[in-house]
Tab-separated table of C-alpha atoms in Angstrom:
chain	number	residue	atom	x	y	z
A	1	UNK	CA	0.000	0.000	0.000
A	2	UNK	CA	1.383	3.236	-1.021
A	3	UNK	CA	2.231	5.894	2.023
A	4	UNK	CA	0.754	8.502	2.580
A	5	UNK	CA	2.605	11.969	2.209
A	6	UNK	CA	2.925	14.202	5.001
A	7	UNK	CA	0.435	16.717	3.760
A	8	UNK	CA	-2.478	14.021	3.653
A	9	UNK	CA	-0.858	12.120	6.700
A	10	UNK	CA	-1.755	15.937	8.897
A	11	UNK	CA	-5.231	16.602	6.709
A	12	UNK	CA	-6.290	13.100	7.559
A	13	UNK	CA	-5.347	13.270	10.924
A	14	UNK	CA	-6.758	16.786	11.515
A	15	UNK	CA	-10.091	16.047	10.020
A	16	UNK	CA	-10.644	13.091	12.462
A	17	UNK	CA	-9.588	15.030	16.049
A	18	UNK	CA	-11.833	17.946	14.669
A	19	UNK	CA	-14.698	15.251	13.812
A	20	UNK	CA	-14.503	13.617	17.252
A	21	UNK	CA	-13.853	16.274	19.456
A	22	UNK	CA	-14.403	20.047	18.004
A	23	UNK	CA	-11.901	22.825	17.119
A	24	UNK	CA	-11.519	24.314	19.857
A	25	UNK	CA	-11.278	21.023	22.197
A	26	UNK	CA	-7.864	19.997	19.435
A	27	UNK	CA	-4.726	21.374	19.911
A	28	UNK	CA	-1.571	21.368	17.310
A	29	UNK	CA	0.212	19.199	19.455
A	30	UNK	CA	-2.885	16.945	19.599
A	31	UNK	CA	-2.559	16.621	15.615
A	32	UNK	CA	1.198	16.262	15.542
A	33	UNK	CA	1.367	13.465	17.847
A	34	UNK	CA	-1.582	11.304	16.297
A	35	UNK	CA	0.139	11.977	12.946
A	36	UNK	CA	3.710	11.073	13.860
A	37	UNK	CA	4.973	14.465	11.921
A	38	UNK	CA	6.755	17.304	13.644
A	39	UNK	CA	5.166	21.063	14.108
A	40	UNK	CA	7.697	22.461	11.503
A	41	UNK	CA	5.965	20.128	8.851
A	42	UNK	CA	2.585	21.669	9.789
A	43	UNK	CA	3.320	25.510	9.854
A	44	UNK	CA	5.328	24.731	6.281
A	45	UNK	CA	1.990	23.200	4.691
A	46	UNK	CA	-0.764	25.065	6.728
A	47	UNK	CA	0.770	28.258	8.469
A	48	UNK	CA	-1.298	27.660	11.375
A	49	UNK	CA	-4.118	25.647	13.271
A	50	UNK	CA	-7.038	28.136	11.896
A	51	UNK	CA	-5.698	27.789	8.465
A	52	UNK	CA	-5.223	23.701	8.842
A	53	UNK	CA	-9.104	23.543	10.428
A	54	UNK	CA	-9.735	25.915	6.480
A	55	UNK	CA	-8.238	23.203	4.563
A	56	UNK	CA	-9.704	20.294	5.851
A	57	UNK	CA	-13.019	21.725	5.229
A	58	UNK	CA	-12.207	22.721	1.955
A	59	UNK	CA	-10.864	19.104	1.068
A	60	UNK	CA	-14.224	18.276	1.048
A	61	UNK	CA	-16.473	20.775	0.485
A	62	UNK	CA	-14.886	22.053	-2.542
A	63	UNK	CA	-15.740	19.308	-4.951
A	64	UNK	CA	-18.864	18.600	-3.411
A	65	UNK	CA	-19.589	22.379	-4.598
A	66	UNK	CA	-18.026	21.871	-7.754
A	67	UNK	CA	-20.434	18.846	-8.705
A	68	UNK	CA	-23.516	20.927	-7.673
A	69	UNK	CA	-22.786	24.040	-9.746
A	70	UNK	CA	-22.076	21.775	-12.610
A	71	UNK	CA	-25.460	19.746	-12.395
A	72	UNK	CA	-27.389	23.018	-11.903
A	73	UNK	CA	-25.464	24.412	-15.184
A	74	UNK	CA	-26.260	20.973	-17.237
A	75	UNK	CA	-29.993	21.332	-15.759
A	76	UNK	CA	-30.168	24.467	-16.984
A	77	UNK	CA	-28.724	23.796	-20.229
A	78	UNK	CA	-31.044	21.214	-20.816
A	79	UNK	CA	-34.171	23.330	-19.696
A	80	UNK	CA	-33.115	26.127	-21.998
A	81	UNK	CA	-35.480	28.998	-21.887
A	82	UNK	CA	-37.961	26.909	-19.336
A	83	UNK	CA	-37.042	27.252	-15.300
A	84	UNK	CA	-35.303	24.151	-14.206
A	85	UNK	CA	-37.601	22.006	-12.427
A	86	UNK	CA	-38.048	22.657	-8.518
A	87	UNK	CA	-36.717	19.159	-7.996
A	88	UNK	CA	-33.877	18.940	-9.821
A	89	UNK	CA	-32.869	21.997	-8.388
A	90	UNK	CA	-32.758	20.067	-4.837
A	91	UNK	CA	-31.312	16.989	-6.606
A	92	UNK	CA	-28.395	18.710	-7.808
A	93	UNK	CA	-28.052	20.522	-4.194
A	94	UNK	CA	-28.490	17.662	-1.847
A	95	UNK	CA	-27.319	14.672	-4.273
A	96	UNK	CA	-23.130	15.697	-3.934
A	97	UNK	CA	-23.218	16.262	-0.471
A	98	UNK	CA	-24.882	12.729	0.530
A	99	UNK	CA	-22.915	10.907	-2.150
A	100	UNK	CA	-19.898	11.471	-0.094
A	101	UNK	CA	-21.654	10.522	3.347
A	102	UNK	CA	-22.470	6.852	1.410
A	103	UNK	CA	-18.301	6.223	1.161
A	104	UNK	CA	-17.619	3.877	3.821
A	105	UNK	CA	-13.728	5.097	3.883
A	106	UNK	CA	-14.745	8.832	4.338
A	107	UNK	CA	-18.518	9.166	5.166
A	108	UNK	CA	-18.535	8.931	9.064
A	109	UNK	CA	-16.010	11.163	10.326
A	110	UNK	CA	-17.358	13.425	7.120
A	111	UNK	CA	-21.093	13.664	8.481
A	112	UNK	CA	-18.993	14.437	12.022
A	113	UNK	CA	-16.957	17.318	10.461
A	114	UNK	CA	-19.729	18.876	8.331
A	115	UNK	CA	-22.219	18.754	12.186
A	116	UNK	CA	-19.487	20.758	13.587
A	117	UNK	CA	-19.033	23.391	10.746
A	118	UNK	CA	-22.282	23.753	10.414
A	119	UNK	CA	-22.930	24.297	14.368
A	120	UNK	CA	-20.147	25.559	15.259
A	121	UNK	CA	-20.444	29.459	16.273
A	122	UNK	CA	-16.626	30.068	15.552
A	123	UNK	CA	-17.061	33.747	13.715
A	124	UNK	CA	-14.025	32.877	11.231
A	125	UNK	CA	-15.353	29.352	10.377
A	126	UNK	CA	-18.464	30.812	9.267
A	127	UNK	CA	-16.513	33.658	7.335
A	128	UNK	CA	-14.576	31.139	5.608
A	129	UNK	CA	-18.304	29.087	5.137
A	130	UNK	CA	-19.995	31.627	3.265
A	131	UNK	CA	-16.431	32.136	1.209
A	132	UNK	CA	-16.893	28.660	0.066
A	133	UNK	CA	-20.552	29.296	-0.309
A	134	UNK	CA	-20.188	32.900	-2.578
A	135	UNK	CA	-20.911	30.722	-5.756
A	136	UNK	CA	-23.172	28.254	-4.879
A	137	UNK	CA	-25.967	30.392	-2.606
A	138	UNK	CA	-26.503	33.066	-5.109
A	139	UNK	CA	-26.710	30.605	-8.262
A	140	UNK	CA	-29.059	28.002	-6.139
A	141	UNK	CA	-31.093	31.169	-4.744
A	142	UNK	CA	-31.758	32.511	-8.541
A	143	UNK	CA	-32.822	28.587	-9.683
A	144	UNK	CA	-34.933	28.438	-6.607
A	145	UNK	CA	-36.485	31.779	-7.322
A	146	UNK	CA	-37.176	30.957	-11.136
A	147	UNK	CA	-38.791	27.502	-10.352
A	148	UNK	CA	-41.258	29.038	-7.640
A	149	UNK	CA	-42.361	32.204	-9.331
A	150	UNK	CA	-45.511	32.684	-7.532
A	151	UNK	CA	-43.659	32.916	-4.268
A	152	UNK	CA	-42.792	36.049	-2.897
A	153	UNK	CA	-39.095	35.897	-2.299
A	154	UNK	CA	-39.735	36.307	1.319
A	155	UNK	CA	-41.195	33.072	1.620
A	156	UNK	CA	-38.693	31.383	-0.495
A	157	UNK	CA	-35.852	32.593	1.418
A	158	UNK	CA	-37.251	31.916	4.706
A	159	UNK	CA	-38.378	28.118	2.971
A	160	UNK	CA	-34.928	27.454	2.032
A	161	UNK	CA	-33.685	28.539	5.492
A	162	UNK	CA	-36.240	25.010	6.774
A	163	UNK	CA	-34.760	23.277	3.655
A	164	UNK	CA	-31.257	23.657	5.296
A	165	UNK	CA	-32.016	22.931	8.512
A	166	UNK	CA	-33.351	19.669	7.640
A	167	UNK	CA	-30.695	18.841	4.779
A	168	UNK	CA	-28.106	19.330	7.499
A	169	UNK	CA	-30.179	17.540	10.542
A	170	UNK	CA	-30.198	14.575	7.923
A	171	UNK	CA	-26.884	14.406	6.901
A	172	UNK	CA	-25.379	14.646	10.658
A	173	UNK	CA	-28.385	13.150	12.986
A	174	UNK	CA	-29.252	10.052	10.696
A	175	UNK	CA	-28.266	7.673	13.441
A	176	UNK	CA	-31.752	9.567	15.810
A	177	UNK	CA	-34.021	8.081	12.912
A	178	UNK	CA	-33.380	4.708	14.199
A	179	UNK	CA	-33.283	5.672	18.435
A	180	UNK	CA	-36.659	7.210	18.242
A	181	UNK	CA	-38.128	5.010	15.734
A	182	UNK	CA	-36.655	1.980	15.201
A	183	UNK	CA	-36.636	3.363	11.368
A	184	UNK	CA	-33.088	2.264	9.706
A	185	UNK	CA	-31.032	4.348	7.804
A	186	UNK	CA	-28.525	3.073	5.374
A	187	UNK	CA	-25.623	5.492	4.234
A	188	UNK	CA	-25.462	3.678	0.986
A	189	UNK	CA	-28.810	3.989	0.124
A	190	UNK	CA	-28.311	7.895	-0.973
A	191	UNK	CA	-30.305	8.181	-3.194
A	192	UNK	CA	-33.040	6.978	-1.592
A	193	UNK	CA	-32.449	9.412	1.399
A	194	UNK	CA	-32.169	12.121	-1.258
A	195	UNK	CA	-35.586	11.336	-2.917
A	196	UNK	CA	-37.334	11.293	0.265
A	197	UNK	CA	-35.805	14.705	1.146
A	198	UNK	CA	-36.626	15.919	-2.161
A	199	UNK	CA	-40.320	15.057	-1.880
A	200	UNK	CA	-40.017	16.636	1.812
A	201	UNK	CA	-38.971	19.914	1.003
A	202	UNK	CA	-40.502	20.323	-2.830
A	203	UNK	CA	-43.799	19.975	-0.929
A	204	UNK	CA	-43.196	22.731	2.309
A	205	UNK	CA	-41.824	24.814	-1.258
A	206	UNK	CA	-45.056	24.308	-2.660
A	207	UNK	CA	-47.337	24.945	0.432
A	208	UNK	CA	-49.468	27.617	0.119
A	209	UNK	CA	-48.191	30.699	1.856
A	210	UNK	CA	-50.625	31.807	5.056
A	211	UNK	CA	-51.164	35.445	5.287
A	212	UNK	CA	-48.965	37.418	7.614
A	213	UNK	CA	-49.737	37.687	11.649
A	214	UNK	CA	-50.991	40.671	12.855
A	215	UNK	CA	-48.465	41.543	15.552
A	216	UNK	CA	-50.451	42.396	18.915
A	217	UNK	CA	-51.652	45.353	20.657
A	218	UNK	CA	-49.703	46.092	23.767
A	219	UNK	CA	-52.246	47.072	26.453
């Protein structure tokens, strides 16, 4: 089996202390000793523990982001002049992400790592999120938008605020599926999971939108 280089050795090795424990709970001498590499090695590849926790994030996330920007662009290629279709807009966002969770060498610590960014209150993580993010939002918000154009864009922001929150409690809190409800879920069924969360959140898309509350008089 080949060996590892010293780069992956530290990204591999980082990306499971952060998984298991959080980024604040990991030091740099946590991550040299598991990895057998010196702290020389890391400030040469990474410059520093913030910039390490950057590129193990961006190990994954980056293609994952890559494969949904191309879908959306082949969907709307193939669409031409019509809207792409509200759920093949979700299939190209959720599909990558859950593809990645089903790969038995990566997909456990992944979901881990990704419940921790996405949690995680750390200001500069979630400056570094939305860098990662500057493509993606924007060009998913616009598809969104053109396949829901009866829906005030209020509603289809707020909508795709609940479609995150339960794209992300799926991804990370699978295992609580079968606690509560003796329900089984199977990583490398994906795209089943995927369907089932596209049917989910095409349908609270589709609700009809209540009128606004009143807010009420103080006495």
């Amino acid at each position: 089996m080949k060996k590892k280089d010293t780069k992956t050795r530290i990204l591999d090795t980082a990306e499971r202390l952060f998984a298991q424990k959080g980024f604040d709970a990991v030091s740099l001498r946590n991550i040299i000793a598991s990895a057998k590499v010196n702290l020389a090695a890391v400030h040469y590849h990474f410059g520093s523990k913030q910039a390490l926790l950057h590129a193990v994030v961006a190990r994954r996330l980056r293609p994952i982001n890559e494969e949904r920007l191309a879908g959306l662009a082949e969907a709307r290629a193939k669409a031409g002049k019509r809207a792409v279709k509200l759920e093949r807009v979700l299939e190209c966002l959720f599909l990558p992400l859950f593809r990645v969770q089903a790969n038995p060498k990566v997909g456990p610590t992944f979901s881990r790592l990704i419940g921790r960014v996405l949690f995680d209150r750390n200001a500069n993580l979630q400056k570094f999120m939305m860098s990662e993010l500057a493509e993606v939002i924007p060009q998913f918000s616009a598809a969104l938008d053109a396949s829901l154009p009866g829906l005030a864009k209020e509603e289809t922001d707020w909508r795709s605020h609940f479609m995150a929150g339960a794209m992300a409690h799926t991804l990370c809190n699978a295992d609580l599926l079968a606690k509560f409800t003796g329900t089984q879920f199977e990583p490398s069924d994906y795209e089943t999971t995927v369907r089932r969360l596209i049917d989910f959140t095409a349908a609270g898309f589709r609700a009809k939108a209540s009128p606004p509350t009143r807010p009420r008089k103080k006495k």
